Coordinates of C-alpha atoms and ligand atoms in Angstrom, one line a residue:
X52 CA -12.9 31.8 6.5
X53 CA -12.4 30.1 3.4
X54 CA -12.5 26.6 2.2
X55 CA -9.0 25.2 0.8
X56 CA -8.9 26.5 -2.5
X57 CA -9.1 23.9 -5.4
X58 CA -6.1 22.7 -6.5
X59 CA -4.9 23.2 -10.1
X60 CA -3.5 19.9 -10.3
X61 CA -5.2 16.5 -8.1
X62 CA -3.6 15.3 -5.1
X63 CA -2.3 11.8 -5.4
X64 CA -1.9 10.3 -1.7
X65 CA -0.3 6.3 -0.9
X66 CA 1.8 4.8 1.4
X67 CA 3.1 1.5 3.1
X68 CA 4.3 0.5 6.2
X69 CA 7.3 -0.2 6.8
X70 CA 7.4 -3.5 8.1
X71 CA 9.2 -5.4 5.3
X72 CA 10.7 -5.3 1.6
X73 CA 7.8 -4.3 -0.9
X74 CA 6.5 -7.0 -3.2
X75 CA 4.6 -8.3 -5.8
X76 CA 0.9 -7.4 -4.1
X77 CA 2.7 -4.0 -3.8
X78 CA 3.8 -3.7 -6.9
X79 CA 0.0 -4.8 -8.9
X80 CA -1.6 -2.9 -5.8
X81 CA 0.0 0.2 -5.7
X82 CA 3.1 0.9 -6.9
X83 CA 2.5 0.0 -10.7
X84 CA -0.2 2.8 -10.5
X85 CA 1.6 5.1 -8.7
X86 CA 4.4 5.4 -10.7
X87 CA 2.2 6.0 -13.7
X88 CA -0.1 8.8 -11.7
X89 CA 3.2 10.8 -10.7
X90 CA 2.9 12.7 -14.2
X91 CA 0.1 15.0 -13.9
X92 CA -0.2 15.1 -10.4
X93 CA 1.1 16.3 -7.0
X94 CA 1.8 12.8 -5.4
X95 CA 2.3 12.8 -1.9
X96 CA 4.2 8.8 -0.6
X97 CA 4.3 8.9 3.4
X98 CA 6.4 6.1 4.6
X99 CA 4.2 4.9 7.4
X100 CA 5.9 4.2 10.1
X101 CA 3.6 5.2 13.1
X102 CA 0.8 3.2 12.0
X103 CA 3.5 0.1 11.6
X104 CA 3.8 0.7 15.0
X105 CA 0.3 0.0 15.9
X106 CA 1.1 -3.9 15.7
X107 CA 4.4 -3.9 15.7
X108 CA 5.1 -1.9 19.2
X109 CA 7.4 -4.5 20.9
X110 CA 9.2 -3.8 18.2
X111 CA 10.0 -0.4 16.8
X112 CA 13.7 -0.3 15.7
X113 CA 12.8 -3.5 13.2
X114 CA 10.1 -0.7 11.9
X115 CA 12.9 2.2 12.1
X116 CA 15.3 -0.2 10.0
X117 CA 12.8 -0.5 7.1
X118 CA 12.2 3.0 6.5
X119 CA 15.6 3.3 4.2
X120 CA 14.4 -0.2 2.5
X121 CA 11.1 1.0 1.4
X122 CA 12.7 4.4 0.6
X123 CA 14.7 2.2 -1.8
X124 CA 12.1 -0.1 -3.3
X125 CA 9.6 3.0 -3.6
X126 CA 13.0 4.7 -6.1
X127 CA 13.3 1.1 -7.3
X128 CA 10.5 0.8 -9.0
X129 CA 10.2 4.5 -10.1
X130 CA 9.3 7.1 -8.1
X131 CA 11.1 10.0 -9.1
X132 CA 11.6 12.3 -6.2
X133 CA 11.5 15.6 -8.2
X134 CA 7.8 14.6 -8.9
X135 CA 6.7 12.8 -5.9
X136 CA 6.8 13.6 -2.1
X137 CA 8.7 10.8 -0.3
X138 CA 8.1 11.5 3.3
X139 CA 8.4 10.0 6.9
X140 CA 4.9 9.7 8.9
X141 CA 6.0 9.8 12.7
X142 CA 8.0 13.4 11.6
X143 CA 4.6 15.3 10.6
X144 CA 3.3 16.1 14.1
X145 CA 0.1 17.8 12.3
X146 CA -1.3 14.2 11.1
X147 CA -1.5 13.0 15.0
X148 CA -3.4 16.7 15.8
X149 CA -5.6 15.8 13.1
X150 CA -5.9 12.6 13.9
X151 CA -7.1 13.4 17.3
X152 CA -9.5 15.6 16.3
X153 CA -11.0 13.0 14.0
X154 CA -11.3 10.3 16.3
X155 CA -14.4 12.6 17.5
X156 CA -16.1 12.1 14.5
X157 CA -16.4 8.2 14.7
X158 CA -18.1 6.2 16.8
X159 CA -15.9 2.8 17.8
X160 CA -19.0 0.2 16.5
X161 CA -18.3 1.4 13.7
X162 CA -14.5 1.3 13.5
X163 CA -15.1 -2.3 14.6
X164 CA -17.4 -3.5 11.2
X165 CA -14.9 -2.6 8.8
X166 CA -14.3 -6.0 7.5
X167 CA -10.2 -5.2 6.9
X168 CA -10.1 -4.4 10.5
X169 CA -11.9 -7.9 11.4
X170 CA -9.9 -9.7 8.8
X171 CA -6.5 -8.3 10.1
X172 CA -7.4 -8.7 13.5
X173 CA -8.1 -12.3 13.0
X174 CA -5.0 -12.8 11.2
X175 CA -2.9 -11.2 13.6
X176 CA -4.4 -13.4 16.3
X177 CA -5.5 -10.1 18.8
X178 CA -8.1 -11.8 20.2
X179 CA -9.8 -9.7 22.2
X180 CA -6.6 -7.5 22.9
X181 CA -6.8 -5.5 20.5
X182 CA -4.1 -2.4 20.7
X183 CA -6.3 0.6 20.4
X184 CA -3.9 2.2 18.0
X185 CA -4.6 -0.7 15.8
X186 CA -8.7 -0.3 15.9
X187 CA -8.5 3.2 15.3
X188 CA -5.9 3.0 12.2
X189 CA -8.4 3.9 9.6
X190 CA -9.3 7.1 11.4
X191 CA -5.4 7.9 11.3
X192 CA -5.1 7.1 7.8
X193 CA -8.3 9.2 7.2
X194 CA -6.0 12.3 8.4
X195 CA -2.9 11.7 6.7
X196 CA -5.5 11.7 3.6
X197 CA -7.0 14.9 4.3
X198 CA -3.6 16.6 5.8
X199 CA -2.9 16.1 2.4
X200 CA -5.9 17.5 0.3
X201 CA -5.8 14.5 -1.4
X202 CA -8.0 13.7 -3.9
X203 CA -7.4 10.5 -5.8
X204 CA -5.5 7.5 -3.7
X205 CA -3.9 4.5 -5.3
X206 CA -4.7 1.5 -3.4
X207 CA -5.3 -2.2 -3.7
X208 CA -8.6 -3.3 -3.0
X209 CA -8.1 -4.0 0.8
X210 CA -7.9 -0.4 1.3
X211 CA -11.5 0.3 0.1
X212 CA -13.2 0.2 3.6
X213 CA -10.2 2.7 4.5
X214 CA -11.2 5.5 1.8
X215 CA -15.3 4.5 2.7
X216 CA -14.0 5.4 6.5
X217 CA -12.2 8.6 5.5
X218 CA -15.9 9.8 3.5
X219 CA -17.7 9.6 6.3
X220 CA -15.3 11.3 8.6
X221 CA -14.3 14.2 6.1
X222 CA -18.1 14.4 5.6
X223 CA -19.3 14.8 9.2
X224 CA -16.2 17.6 9.5
X225 CA -17.6 19.4 6.2
X226 CA -21.2 19.4 7.9
X227 CA -20.4 20.1 10.9
X228 CA -18.2 23.2 9.5
X229 CA -20.8 24.1 7.2
X230 CA -18.8 23.5 4.0
X231 CA -16.5 21.9 1.8
X232 CA -13.6 22.4 3.7
X233 CA -12.0 19.1 2.9
X234 CA -12.1 16.6 0.0
X235 CA -13.5 13.9 -0.5
X236 CA -10.5 11.3 -1.9
X237 CA -11.4 8.8 -4.8
X238 CA -10.1 5.3 -4.7
X239 CA -7.9 4.1 -7.5
X240 CA -8.0 0.7 -7.2
X241 CA -6.5 -1.5 -9.6
X242 CA -8.9 -4.2 -12.0
X243 CA -6.4 -6.7 -11.0
X244 CA -7.8 -6.7 -7.6
X245 CA -5.5 -8.4 -4.8
X246 CA -2.6 -10.7 -5.2
X247 CA -2.4 -14.5 -3.2
X248 CA 0.2 -14.9 -1.7
X249 CA 3.1 -17.6 -2.7
X250 CA 1.6 -20.1 -0.6
X251 CA -1.9 -19.3 -2.3
X252 CA -3.5 -17.6 0.7
X253 CA -5.9 -14.8 0.1
X254 CA -3.0 -12.3 0.1
X255 CA 0.3 -11.7 -0.5
X256 CA 1.3 -9.9 2.7
X257 CA 4.7 -9.1 4.5
X258 CA 3.0 -10.1 8.2
X259 CA 2.3 -13.2 7.1
X260 CA 5.4 -14.5 5.3
X261 CA 4.4 -15.2 1.7
X262 CA 5.7 -12.7 0.1
X263 CA 7.9 -12.4 -2.9
X264 CA 10.1 -9.2 -2.9
X265 CA 10.6 -7.1 -5.2
X266 CA 13.8 -7.0 -4.2
X267 CA 14.2 -10.6 -4.4
X268 CA 17.0 -12.5 -5.9
X269 CA 17.3 -14.6 -9.2
X270 CA 17.3 -17.8 -6.6
X271 CA 15.2 -16.6 -4.5
X272 CA 12.5 -15.8 -7.4
X273 CA 12.9 -19.4 -8.6
X274 CA 12.6 -21.2 -5.0
X275 CA 9.4 -18.7 -4.6
X276 CA 7.9 -20.3 -7.9
X277 CA 8.7 -23.7 -7.3
X278 CA 7.1 -24.3 -3.8
X279 CA 3.6 -22.2 -5.3
X280 CA 0.6 -24.7 -4.7
X281 CA -1.3 -25.6 -7.4
X282 CA -4.4 -27.0 -8.0
X283 CA -4.1 -30.4 -5.5
X284 CA -6.7 -32.4 -7.9
X285 CA -4.0 -31.3 -10.8
X286 CA -2.3 -35.1 -10.3
X287 CA -1.3 -35.7 -13.8
X288 CA -0.4 -34.0 -16.9
X289 CA -3.7 -35.5 -17.9
X290 CA -6.1 -34.3 -16.0
X291 CA -8.3 -30.7 -16.2
X292 CA -6.9 -28.4 -13.9
X293 CA -8.4 -25.7 -12.1
X294 CA -7.3 -22.1 -13.2
X295 CA -9.3 -20.0 -11.1
X296 CA -7.5 -19.1 -7.5
X297 CA -4.3 -21.1 -8.8
X298 CA -1.7 -18.9 -7.9
X299 CA 0.5 -19.9 -10.6
X300 CA -2.7 -18.4 -12.8
X301 CA -3.1 -15.5 -10.6
X302 CA 0.0 -13.8 -10.8
X303 CA 0.8 -14.4 -14.6
X304 CA -2.7 -12.4 -14.9
X305 CA -1.1 -9.6 -12.9
X306 CA 2.2 -9.2 -14.7
X307 CA 2.9 -11.6 -18.0
X308 CA 2.1 -8.9 -21.1
X309 CA 1.4 -11.5 -23.3
X310 CA -1.8 -11.9 -23.0
X311 CA -2.6 -14.3 -25.8
X312 CA -0.6 -17.0 -25.0
X313 CA -1.6 -17.1 -21.0
X314 CA -5.6 -17.5 -22.2
X315 CA -4.4 -20.3 -24.5
X316 CA -2.2 -21.8 -21.6
X317 CA -5.6 -21.3 -19.7
X318 CA -7.2 -23.3 -22.2
X319 CA -4.7 -26.2 -22.0
X320 CA -4.7 -26.5 -18.5
X321 CA -8.8 -26.6 -18.1
X322 CA -8.7 -29.2 -20.9
X323 CA -6.4 -31.3 -19.8
X324 CA -3.0 -31.8 -21.1
X325 CA -0.4 -29.0 -19.3
X326 CA 1.9 -29.8 -16.5
X327 CA 2.4 -27.5 -13.8
X328 CA 6.4 -27.8 -14.4
X329 CA 5.5 -26.1 -17.9
X330 CA 2.8 -22.9 -16.3
X331 CA 5.9 -22.6 -13.6
X332 CA 8.8 -22.2 -16.1
X333 CA 6.9 -19.5 -17.9
X334 CA 6.1 -17.8 -14.5
X335 CA 9.4 -17.7 -13.5
X336 CA 10.7 -16.5 -17.1
X337 CA 7.5 -13.7 -16.5
X338 CA 9.0 -12.5 -12.7
X339 CA 12.9 -12.7 -13.7
X340 CA 12.6 -10.3 -16.0
X341 CA 10.0 -7.9 -14.4
X342 CA 12.3 -8.0 -11.4
X343 CA 15.5 -7.4 -12.9
X344 CA 15.6 -3.5 -13.7
X345 CA 13.9 -3.3 -10.5
X346 CA 16.8 -5.2 -8.6
X347 CA 19.3 -3.5 -10.6
X348 CA 18.1 0.0 -9.8
X349 CA 17.5 -0.8 -6.1
X350 CA 21.5 -1.4 -6.1
X351 CA 22.3 1.4 -7.6
X352 CA 20.0 3.7 -5.5
X353 CA 21.7 1.7 -2.4
X354 CA 25.5 3.1 -3.4
X355 CA 24.1 6.5 -2.7
X356 CA 22.4 6.7 1.1
X357 CA 23.3 10.1 1.4
X358 CA 21.0 11.1 -1.5
X359 CA 18.4 8.4 -0.3
X360 CA 18.5 10.4 3.0
X361 CA 18.2 13.8 1.8
X362 CA 15.1 12.7 -0.5
X363 CA 13.6 11.8 2.5
X364 CA 14.6 15.5 4.7
X365 CA 13.5 17.1 1.7
X366 CA 10.5 15.1 1.2
X367 CA 9.6 15.3 5.1
X368 CA 10.2 19.1 5.3
X369 CA 7.6 20.0 2.2
X370 CA 5.1 17.5 3.5
X371 CA 5.3 19.3 7.3
X372 CA 4.2 22.3 5.6
X373 CA 1.5 21.4 3.9
X374 CA 0.3 19.0 6.8
X375 CA 0.3 21.8 9.2
X376 CA -1.3 24.2 6.5
X377 CA -4.7 22.0 6.4
X378 CA -4.5 21.5 10.2
X379 CA -4.8 25.2 11.1
X380 CA -7.7 25.6 8.7
X381 CA -9.3 22.9 10.5
X382 CA -9.1 24.4 14.2
X383 CA -10.0 27.5 12.3
X384 CA -13.0 26.2 10.7
X385 CA -14.0 24.3 14.0
X386 CA -13.3 27.2 16.0
X387 CA -10.7 25.7 18.4
X388 CA -8.7 28.7 20.9
X389 CA -6.0 30.8 19.3
X390 CA -3.1 32.1 21.1
X391 CA -2.6 35.6 20.4
X392 CA 1.0 35.9 18.2
Ligands
ATP427 P1 1.7 -5.7 6.3 O1 1.1 -6.9 5.9 O2 2.3 -5.1 7.3 O3 0.3 -5.0 7.0 P2 1.2 -5.6 3.7 O4 2.0 -6.2 2.7 O5 -0.2 -5.6 3.9 O6 2.0 -5.4 4.6 P3 0.6 -2.6 3.2 O7 1.9 -1.7 3.1 O8 -0.4 -2.7 4.5 O9 1.7 -3.8 2.9 O10 -0.1 -1.8 1.8 C1 0.6 -1.2 1.0 C2 -0.2 -1.1 0.5 O11 0.2 -2.3 -0.9 C3 -1.7 -1.2 0.2 O12 -2.3 -0.2 -0.7 C4 -2.4 -1.9 -0.1 O13 -3.9 -2.1 -0.6 C5 -1.3 -2.8 -0.9 N1 -1.3 -4.6 -1.2 C6 -0.3 -5.0 -0.4 N2 -0.5 -5.8 -0.4 C7 -0.9 -6.0 -1.4 C8 -2.0 -7.1 -2.0 N3 -1.6 -8.5 -1.9 N4 -2.4 -7.2 -3.8 C9 -2.4 -5.9 -3.6 N5 -2.5 -4.6 -3.3 C10 -1.6 -5.0 -1.9
MG428 MG1 -1.5 -4.2 5.2

């Protein structure tokens, strides 16, 4: 019995849930990073439809409808299918089997302590009726990461507890089998932190209805910027304003390449003498410039539906081989019964 050999290239894994169009939060939290990392790494991007069912049980078809949309968003921002394997999670049965094995390596108390899960349970209003699959989705995520033998996971800051959970499971498995069977993936979390919603709430999120989609039209971008709340105490242009936690400044921090002008605008806003309208006009221009090429690329891919379907089919086929190989190795290492050939 041998360890999985060290891969010559580090393996990057990161996915999204097909619960709606990808948005600016995804762009700064993960997409930008994964576009860069695909050069020089084997990169896998599963579309996490099985995970999305954990809190969308009543409407699986809605999740399925978003699968192609998500692929289009990935392709539009520059995920290159010749460098990155885009695949569909629910079509990878080895992930379920590995999840089942991993569930025995974690306690319910540990799952309930996960701060992101706690926050999400509250946001979704589950009360005590938490779907078991939802509570356990960090375990499924650990299985995803392990099955692809990921060494680097580019994710937003909200995912840090999931990476810790993955480490705990992988360490326990490695200890149990007595050798470094699976790698412990390292998180790559951008310094920009998590992007607040256009309503100023803590996190831009598809499920919270406070997101600006990467596919937004020019009118939708303008309307979203117009609606953004600013500092409620900044009533007159001459009043000093608050920059921290003010969404019209958080967004430029994440997306405006002209750092000097942003620093100057912030200083003027803090001192007083800078109106919200001016800040919003600049933000509008920055977002229009950022999203125009993404929208154009998305439209071009949308005209090639057969190619998009082929990318998903080929990617999933490749991913099936990779994940099954890991599952076989884990089963062997645990000493599970093997039928005679
Ligand atoms: P849902 O509301 O359905 O959970 P979501 O908007 O939270 O959707 P996910 O698909 O759960 O998006 O997240 C995919 C990736 O994007 C994760 O790595 C996550 O950390 C990152 N991400 C999502 N929202 C943000 C955000 N507002 N800021 C930074 N990163 C984000
Ligand atoms: Mg989420």
